[in-house]
Amino acid sequence: MKYLGRLLFAMTVFLSLAGCTQILDSEELLDEEERSSLEVAINSDTGQGTLELVTPTITEGDTEIEIKMTDVDENKTTFISVANEDVFEGKIKNDEVYTLDISDIKDALRTDYNPKVQLLQTSNDEQSGDIVTFKQVRYSVEKE
């Protein structure tokens, strides 16, 4: 009886671990569209147009950063974030310089890494929608 309990325990552990391998290999179960979305997240650039930093280097005392978009869909709602905090939501105009206030963003002025500016447009103009355009650029912060 003592050995039967150990055998059942060992089989339970083995079957549990075997089930985990199915979870770990779940990327193989994604269909082509889901795999494409996953690649977009990894490659971090999709859709038409470009996002450009007009001020690629700023100092610790700066409170603003300037960006410009080219060939981005002006009819879609655009979401812009700096250092992972949302700073803009609305329609944009191409080839126009936008000034973003970064004074209240905790990580926007860190000097130990290059913060990022991200542009996102989705199919349904909701931030949680399917990604149509995603652009990301990094900038550096110099000590004063």
Coordinates of N, CA, C and O in Angstrom, one line a residue:
M1 N 0.8 -1.2 0.0 CA 0.0 0.0 0.0 C 0.9 1.3 0.0 O 0.5 2.2 -0.6
K2 N 2.0 1.2 0.7 CA 2.9 2.3 0.8 C 3.5 2.6 -0.6 O 3.6 3.8 -0.9
Y3 N 3.8 1.6 -1.3 CA 4.4 1.8 -2.7 C 3.3 2.3 -3.7 O 3.7 3.0 -4.6
L4 N 2.1 1.8 -3.5 CA 1.0 2.2 -4.4 C 0.8 3.8 -4.3 O 0.6 4.4 -5.3
G5 N 0.9 4.3 -3.1 CA 0.7 5.7 -2.8 C 1.8 6.5 -3.5 O 1.6 7.6 -4.2
R6 N 3.1 6.0 -3.4 CA 4.2 6.7 -4.1 C 4.1 6.6 -5.6 O 4.4 7.6 -6.3
L7 N 3.6 5.5 -6.1 CA 3.4 5.3 -7.5 C 2.4 6.3 -8.0 O 2.5 6.9 -9.1
L8 N 1.2 6.4 -7.3 CA 0.2 7.3 -7.7 C 0.7 8.8 -7.7 O 0.4 9.6 -8.6
F9 N 1.5 9.1 -6.7 CA 2.0 10.4 -6.6 C 3.0 10.7 -7.7 O 2.9 11.8 -8.4
A10 N 3.8 9.8 -8.1 CA 4.8 10.0 -9.2 C 4.0 10.1 -10.5 O 4.4 10.9 -11.3
M11 N 3.0 9.3 -10.7 CA 2.2 9.4 -11.9 C 1.5 10.8 -12.0 O 1.4 11.4 -13.1
T12 N 1.0 11.3 -10.9 CA 0.3 12.6 -10.9 C 1.3 13.7 -11.3 O 1.0 14.5 -12.1
V13 N 2.5 13.6 -10.7 CA 3.5 14.6 -11.0 C 3.9 14.6 -12.5 O 4.0 15.6 -13.2
F14 N 4.1 13.4 -13.0 CA 4.5 13.2 -14.4 C 3.4 13.7 -15.3 O 3.7 14.4 -16.3
L15 N 2.2 13.4 -15.1 CA 1.1 13.9 -15.9 C 0.9 15.4 -15.8 O 0.6 16.0 -16.8
S16 N 1.1 15.9 -14.7 CA 1.1 17.4 -14.5 C 2.1 18.1 -15.3 O 1.9 19.1 -16.0
L17 N 3.4 17.5 -15.3 CA 4.5 18.1 -16.0 C 4.2 17.9 -17.5 O 4.6 18.8 -18.3
A18 N 3.7 16.8 -17.9 CA 3.4 16.6 -19.4 C 2.4 17.6 -19.9 O 2.5 18.1 -21.0
G19 N 1.4 18.0 -19.0 CA 0.4 19.0 -19.4 C 1.1 20.4 -19.5 O 0.7 21.2 -20.4
C20 N 2.1 20.7 -18.8 CA 2.8 21.9 -18.8 C 3.5 22.1 -20.2 O 3.6 23.2 -20.7
T21 N 4.0 21.0 -20.7 CA 4.7 21.1 -22.0 C 3.8 21.6 -23.1 O 4.1 22.3 -24.0
Q22 N 2.5 21.2 -23.0 CA 1.5 21.6 -24.0 C 1.3 23.1 -23.8 O 1.2 23.8 -24.8
I23 N 1.3 23.6 -22.6 CA 1.1 25.1 -22.4 C 2.3 25.8 -23.0 O 2.2 26.8 -23.7
L24 N 3.5 25.3 -22.7 CA 4.8 26.0 -23.2 C 4.9 26.0 -24.7 O 5.4 26.9 -25.3
D25 N 4.3 25.0 -25.4 CA 4.4 24.9 -26.8 C 3.1 25.5 -27.5 O 2.9 25.3 -28.6
S26 N 2.4 26.4 -26.7 CA 1.1 26.9 -27.2 C 1.3 27.8 -28.4 O 0.4 28.0 -29.2
E27 N 2.5 28.4 -28.6 CA 2.8 29.2 -29.8 C 2.5 28.5 -31.1 O 2.1 29.0 -32.1
E28 N 2.8 27.2 -31.1 CA 2.6 26.3 -32.2 C 1.1 26.2 -32.6 O 0.8 25.9 -33.7
L29 N 0.3 26.4 -31.6 CA -1.2 26.2 -31.8 C -1.8 27.5 -32.3 O -3.0 27.5 -32.7
L30 N -1.1 28.6 -32.4 CA -1.6 29.9 -32.9 C -1.9 29.7 -34.4 O -1.1 29.2 -35.2
D31 N -3.0 30.3 -34.9 CA -3.2 30.3 -36.3 C -2.3 31.4 -37.0 O -1.7 32.2 -36.3
E32 N -2.3 31.5 -38.3 CA -1.4 32.4 -39.0 C -1.7 33.9 -38.6 O -0.7 34.6 -38.4
E33 N -2.9 34.3 -38.4 CA -3.2 35.7 -38.1 C -2.7 36.0 -36.7 O -2.1 37.0 -36.4
E34 N -2.9 35.1 -35.7 CA -2.4 35.3 -34.4 C -0.9 35.3 -34.3 O -0.3 36.1 -33.6
R35 N -0.3 34.5 -35.1 CA 1.2 34.4 -35.2 C 1.7 35.7 -35.8 O 2.7 36.3 -35.3
S36 N 1.0 36.3 -36.8 CA 1.4 37.6 -37.4 C 1.3 38.7 -36.3 O 2.2 39.5 -36.3
S37 N 0.3 38.7 -35.5 CA 0.1 39.7 -34.5 C 1.2 39.6 -33.4 O 1.8 40.6 -32.9
L38 N 1.6 38.3 -33.1 CA 2.7 38.1 -32.2 C 4.0 38.7 -32.8 O 4.8 39.3 -32.1
E39 N 4.3 38.5 -34.1 CA 5.5 39.0 -34.7 C 5.5 40.5 -34.7 O 6.5 41.1 -34.5
V40 N 4.3 41.1 -34.9 CA 4.2 42.6 -34.8 C 4.7 43.1 -33.4 O 5.4 44.0 -33.3
A41 N 4.2 42.4 -32.4 CA 4.6 42.8 -31.0 C 6.1 42.7 -30.8 O 6.7 43.5 -30.2
I42 N 6.7 41.6 -31.4 CA 8.1 41.4 -31.3 C 8.9 42.4 -32.1 O 9.9 43.0 -31.7
N43 N 8.5 42.6 -33.4 CA 9.2 43.5 -34.3 C 9.0 44.9 -34.0 O 9.8 45.8 -34.4
S44 N 7.9 45.2 -33.3 CA 7.5 46.6 -32.8 C 7.5 47.6 -33.9 O 7.7 48.8 -33.7
D45 N 7.2 47.3 -35.1 CA 7.0 48.3 -36.2 C 6.1 47.7 -37.3 O 6.4 46.7 -37.9
T46 N 4.9 48.3 -37.5 CA 4.0 47.8 -38.5 C 3.2 49.0 -39.0 O 3.1 50.0 -38.4
G47 N 2.6 48.8 -40.2 CA 1.8 49.8 -40.8 C 2.6 50.8 -41.6 O 3.8 50.8 -41.6
Q48 N 1.8 51.7 -42.2 CA 2.4 52.8 -43.0 C 2.9 53.9 -42.2 O 2.4 54.2 -41.1
G49 N 3.9 54.6 -42.8 CA 4.3 55.9 -42.2 C 5.5 55.8 -41.2 O 6.0 54.7 -41.0
T50 N 5.9 56.9 -40.8 CA 7.1 57.0 -39.9 C 6.8 57.9 -38.7 O 6.0 58.8 -38.8
L51 N 7.5 57.6 -37.6 CA 7.4 58.5 -36.4 C 8.9 59.0 -36.2 O 9.8 58.2 -36.2
E52 N 9.0 60.3 -36.2 CA 10.3 60.9 -36.1 C 10.4 61.8 -34.8 O 9.5 62.5 -34.5
L53 N 11.5 61.7 -34.1 CA 11.8 62.6 -33.0 C 12.4 63.9 -33.6 O 13.5 63.8 -34.2
V54 N 11.8 65.0 -33.3 CA 12.4 66.3 -33.7 C 13.5 66.7 -32.7 O 14.5 67.3 -33.1
T55 N 13.3 66.2 -31.5 CA 14.3 66.4 -30.4 C 14.8 65.0 -30.0 O 14.4 64.5 -29.0
P56 N 15.8 64.4 -30.7 CA 16.2 63.0 -30.3 C 17.0 63.0 -29.0 O 17.1 61.9 -28.4
T57 N 17.6 64.1 -28.6 CA 18.4 64.1 -27.4 C 17.9 65.3 -26.5 O 17.7 66.4 -27.0
I58 N 17.5 65.0 -25.3 CA 17.1 66.1 -24.4 C 17.9 66.0 -23.1 O 18.7 65.1 -22.9
T59 N 17.8 67.0 -22.3 CA 18.5 67.0 -21.0 C 17.5 66.8 -19.8 O 16.3 66.8 -20.0
E60 N 18.1 66.5 -18.7 CA 17.2 66.2 -17.5 C 16.3 67.3 -17.1 O 15.2 67.1 -16.5
G61 N 16.6 68.5 -17.5 CA 15.8 69.7 -17.2 C 14.7 70.0 -18.2 O 13.8 70.8 -17.9
D62 N 14.7 69.3 -19.3 CA 13.6 69.5 -20.3 C 12.3 69.0 -19.8 O 12.2 68.0 -19.1
T63 N 11.2 69.6 -20.3 CA 9.9 69.2 -19.9 C 9.0 68.8 -21.1 O 7.9 68.4 -21.0
E64 N 9.6 68.9 -22.3 CA 8.9 68.6 -23.5 C 9.7 67.9 -24.5 O 11.0 67.9 -24.5
I65 N 9.1 67.1 -25.4 CA 9.7 66.5 -26.5 C 8.9 66.7 -27.7 O 7.6 66.8 -27.6
E66 N 9.5 66.8 -28.9 CA 8.8 67.1 -30.1 C 8.9 65.9 -31.1 O 10.0 65.3 -31.2
I67 N 7.8 65.6 -31.7 CA 7.7 64.5 -32.6 C 7.0 65.0 -33.9 O 6.3 66.0 -33.9
K68 N 7.2 64.2 -35.0 CA 6.5 64.5 -36.2 C 6.2 63.1 -36.9 O 7.1 62.2 -36.9
M69 N 5.1 63.0 -37.5 CA 4.7 61.8 -38.2 C 4.6 62.1 -39.7 O 4.3 63.2 -40.1
T70 N 4.9 61.1 -40.5 CA 4.9 61.2 -42.0 C 4.2 60.0 -42.5 O 4.5 58.9 -42.1
D71 N 3.2 60.2 -43.4 CA 2.5 59.2 -44.1 C 1.7 58.2 -43.2 O 1.5 57.1 -43.5
V72 N 1.2 58.7 -42.0 CA 0.4 58.0 -41.1 C -1.0 58.3 -41.4 O -1.4 59.4 -41.9
D73 N -2.0 57.4 -41.3 CA -3.4 57.6 -41.6 C -4.0 58.7 -40.7 O -4.1 58.5 -39.5
E74 N -4.3 59.8 -41.3 CA -4.8 60.9 -40.5 C -6.3 60.7 -40.1 O -6.8 61.5 -39.2
N75 N -6.9 59.8 -40.6 CA -8.3 59.5 -40.3 C -8.5 58.6 -39.1 O -9.6 58.5 -38.6
K76 N -7.5 58.0 -38.7 CA -7.6 57.1 -37.5 C -7.2 57.8 -36.2 O -6.4 58.8 -36.3
T77 N -7.8 57.4 -35.1 CA -7.4 57.9 -33.8 C -6.0 57.4 -33.5 O -5.7 56.2 -33.7
T78 N -5.1 58.3 -33.1 CA -3.7 58.0 -32.8 C -3.5 58.1 -31.3 O -3.9 59.0 -30.7
F79 N -2.9 57.0 -30.8 CA -2.5 57.0 -29.3 C -1.0 57.1 -29.3 O -0.3 56.4 -29.9
I80 N -0.5 58.1 -28.5 CA 0.9 58.3 -28.3 C 1.3 58.2 -26.8 O 0.6 58.7 -26.0
S81 N 2.3 57.4 -26.6 CA 2.8 57.3 -25.2 C 4.3 57.6 -25.1 O 5.0 57.4 -26.1
V82 N 4.7 58.1 -24.0 CA 6.1 58.3 -23.7 C 6.5 57.6 -22.4 O 5.8 57.7 -21.4
A83 N 7.5 56.8 -22.5 CA 8.0 56.0 -21.3 C 6.8 55.2 -20.8 O 6.6 55.2 -19.5
N84 N 6.0 54.6 -21.6 CA 4.9 53.8 -21.3 C 3.7 54.5 -20.6 O 2.9 53.8 -19.9
E85 N 3.6 55.8 -20.7 CA 2.5 56.6 -20.2 C 1.8 57.3 -21.3 O 2.5 58.0 -22.1
D86 N 0.5 57.2 -21.4 CA -0.3 57.8 -22.5 C -0.2 59.4 -22.3 O -0.4 59.9 -21.3
V87 N 0.1 60.0 -23.5 CA 0.2 61.5 -23.5 C -0.7 62.1 -24.5 O -0.9 63.3 -24.5
F88 N -1.2 61.3 -25.5 CA -2.0 61.9 -26.6 C -2.9 60.9 -27.1 O -2.6 59.7 -27.3
E89 N -4.2 61.4 -27.4 CA -5.2 60.6 -28.0 C -6.0 61.5 -28.9 O -6.6 62.4 -28.4
G90 N -6.0 61.2 -30.2 CA -6.8 62.0 -31.1 C -6.3 61.9 -32.6 O -5.5 61.0 -32.9
K91 N -6.8 62.7 -33.4 CA -6.4 62.7 -34.8 C -5.1 63.5 -35.0 O -4.9 64.5 -34.3
I92 N -4.3 63.1 -35.9 CA -3.0 63.8 -36.1 C -2.9 64.3 -37.5 O -3.7 63.8 -38.4
K93 N -2.0 65.2 -37.8 CA -1.8 65.7 -39.1 C -0.3 65.3 -39.5 O 0.6 65.5 -38.6
N94 N -0.1 64.8 -40.7 CA 1.2 64.5 -41.1 C 2.1 65.7 -41.3 O 1.5 66.8 -41.6
D95 N 3.4 65.6 -41.1 CA 4.3 66.6 -41.3 C 4.1 67.8 -40.4 O 4.6 68.9 -40.7
E96 N 3.4 67.6 -39.3 CA 3.2 68.7 -38.3 C 4.0 68.3 -37.1 O 3.9 67.1 -36.7
V97 N 4.6 69.3 -36.4 CA 5.4 69.0 -35.2 C 4.5 69.0 -34.0 O 3.7 70.0 -33.9
Y98 N 4.5 68.0 -33.2 CA 3.7 67.9 -32.0 C 4.6 68.0 -30.8 O 5.6 67.3 -30.7
T99 N 4.3 68.9 -29.8 CA 5.1 69.0 -28.6 C 4.3 68.3 -27.5 O 3.2 68.6 -27.2
L100 N 5.0 67.4 -26.9 CA 4.5 66.5 -25.8 C 5.1 66.9 -24.5 O 6.3 67.0 -24.3
D101 N 4.2 67.2 -23.5 CA 4.6 67.5 -22.1 C 5.1 66.2 -21.4 O 4.3 65.3 -21.3
I102 N 6.3 66.1 -21.0 CA 6.8 64.9 -20.3 C 7.2 65.2 -18.9 O 7.8 64.4 -18.2
S103 N 6.8 66.4 -18.4 CA 7.3 66.8 -17.0 C 6.7 65.9 -15.9 O 7.4 65.7 -14.9
D104 N 5.6 65.3 -16.1 CA 5.0 64.5 -15.0 C 5.2 63.0 -15.3 O 4.6 62.2 -14.5
I105 N 6.0 62.6 -16.2 CA 6.2 61.2 -16.5 C 7.4 60.7 -15.8 O 8.5 61.2 -16.1
K106 N 7.3 59.8 -14.9 CA 8.3 59.4 -14.1 C 9.6 58.9 -14.8 O 10.7 59.4 -14.5
D107 N 9.5 58.1 -15.8 CA 10.6 57.5 -16.5 C 11.1 58.3 -17.8 O 12.0 57.8 -18.4
A108 N 10.4 59.4 -18.1 CA 10.7 60.1 -19.3 C 12.1 60.7 -19.3 O 12.6 61.0 -20.4
L109 N 12.6 61.0 -18.2 CA 13.9 61.7 -18.1 C 15.0 60.9 -17.5 O 16.0 61.5 -17.0
R110 N 14.9 59.6 -17.5 CA 15.9 58.7 -17.0 C 17.1 58.7 -17.9 O 17.0 58.7 -19.1
T111 N 18.3 58.8 -17.3 CA 19.6 58.8 -18.0 C 20.2 57.4 -18.2 O 21.1 57.2 -18.9
D112 N 19.7 56.4 -17.4 CA 20.3 55.1 -17.4 C 19.8 54.2 -18.5 O 20.2 53.1 -18.6
Y113 N 18.8 54.6 -19.3 CA 18.4 53.9 -20.5 C 17.7 54.9 -21.4 O 17.5 56.0 -21.1
N114 N 17.4 54.5 -22.6 CA 16.8 55.4 -23.6 C 15.3 55.2 -23.6 O 14.8 54.1 -24.1
P115 N 14.5 56.2 -23.1 CA 13.1 56.1 -23.1 C 12.5 56.0 -24.5 O 13.2 56.3 -25.4
K116 N 11.3 55.6 -24.6 CA 10.7 55.4 -26.0 C 9.4 56.2 -26.1 O 8.7 56.5 -25.2
V117 N 9.2 56.6 -27.3 CA 7.9 57.2 -27.8 C 7.2 56.2 -28.7 O 7.9 55.6 -29.6
Q118 N 6.0 55.9 -28.4 CA 5.2 54.9 -29.2 C 4.0 55.5 -29.8 O 3.3 56.3 -29.2
L119 N 3.7 55.2 -31.1 CA 2.5 55.6 -31.8 C 1.7 54.3 -32.1 O 2.3 53.3 -32.5
L120 N 0.4 54.4 -31.8 CA -0.4 53.2 -32.0 C -1.7 53.7 -32.7 O -2.3 54.7 -32.3
Q121 N -2.1 53.0 -33.7 CA -3.4 53.1 -34.4 C -4.1 51.7 -34.5 O -3.4 50.8 -34.7
T122 N -5.4 51.7 -34.2 CA -6.1 50.4 -34.2 C -7.2 50.4 -35.2 O -7.6 51.4 -35.7
S123 N -7.7 49.2 -35.5 CA -8.7 49.0 -36.5 C -10.0 49.7 -36.1 O -10.8 50.2 -37.0
N124 N -10.3 49.7 -34.8 CA -11.6 50.3 -34.4 C -11.5 51.6 -33.6 O -12.4 52.0 -32.9
D125 N -10.3 52.2 -33.7 CA -10.0 53.5 -33.0 C -10.1 53.4 -31.5 O -10.3 54.4 -30.8
E126 N -10.1 52.2 -30.9 CA -10.0 52.0 -29.5 C -8.6 51.4 -29.2 O -8.1 50.6 -29.9
Q127 N -8.0 51.8 -28.0 CA -6.7 51.4 -27.7 C -6.5 49.9 -27.6 O -5.5 49.4 -27.8
S128 N -7.6 49.2 -27.3 CA -7.6 47.8 -27.2 C -7.9 47.0 -28.5 O -7.9 45.8 -28.5
G129 N -8.0 47.8 -29.6 CA -8.4 47.1 -30.8 C -7.2 46.5 -31.5 O -6.1 46.5 -31.0
D130 N -7.4 45.9 -32.7 CA -6.4 45.2 -33.4 C -5.4 46.3 -34.0 O -5.8 47.3 -34.6
I131 N -4.1 46.0 -33.8 CA -3.1 47.0 -34.3 C -3.1 47.1 -35.8 O -2.9 46.1 -36.5
V132 N -3.2 48.4 -36.2 CA -3.0 48.7 -37.7 C -1.7 49.3 -37.9 O -1.0 49.0 -38.9
T133 N -1.3 50.2 -37.0 CA 0.0 50.9 -37.1 C 0.6 51.0 -35.8 O 0.0 51.4 -34.8
F134 N 1.9 50.6 -35.7 CA 2.6 50.7 -34.5 C 4.1 51.2 -34.8 O 4.7 50.5 -35.6
K135 N 4.5 52.3 -34.2 CA 5.8 52.9 -34.5 C 6.4 53.2 -33.1 O 5.7 53.6 -32.2
Q136 N 7.7 53.0 -33.0 CA 8.4 53.2 -31.8 C 9.8 53.8 -32.0 O 10.5 53.3 -32.9
V137 N 10.1 54.8 -31.3 CA 11.5 55.4 -31.4 C 12.0 55.7 -30.0 O 11.2 56.0 -29.1
R138 N 13.3 55.6 -29.8 CA 13.9 55.9 -28.5 C 14.7 57.2 -28.6 O 15.1 57.6 -29.7
Y139 N 14.8 57.8 -27.5 CA 15.6 59.1 -27.4 C 16.5 59.0 -26.2 O 16.3 58.1 -25.3
S140 N 17.5 59.8 -26.1 CA 18.4 59.8 -25.0 C 18.3 61.1 -24.2 O 17.9 62.1 -24.7
V141 N 18.6 60.9 -22.9 CA 18.5 62.0 -21.9 C 19.9 62.2 -21.4 O 20.5 61.3 -20.9
E142 N 20.4 63.4 -21.6 CA 21.8 63.8 -21.1 C 21.7 64.5 -19.8 O 20.8 65.3 -19.5
K143 N 22.7 64.3 -19.0 CA 22.8 65.0 -17.7 C 23.1 66.4 -17.9 O 23.9 66.7 -18.8
E144 N 22.6 67.3 -17.1 CA 22.9 68.7 -17.3 C 24.2 69.1 -16.7 O 24.7 68.5 -15.8

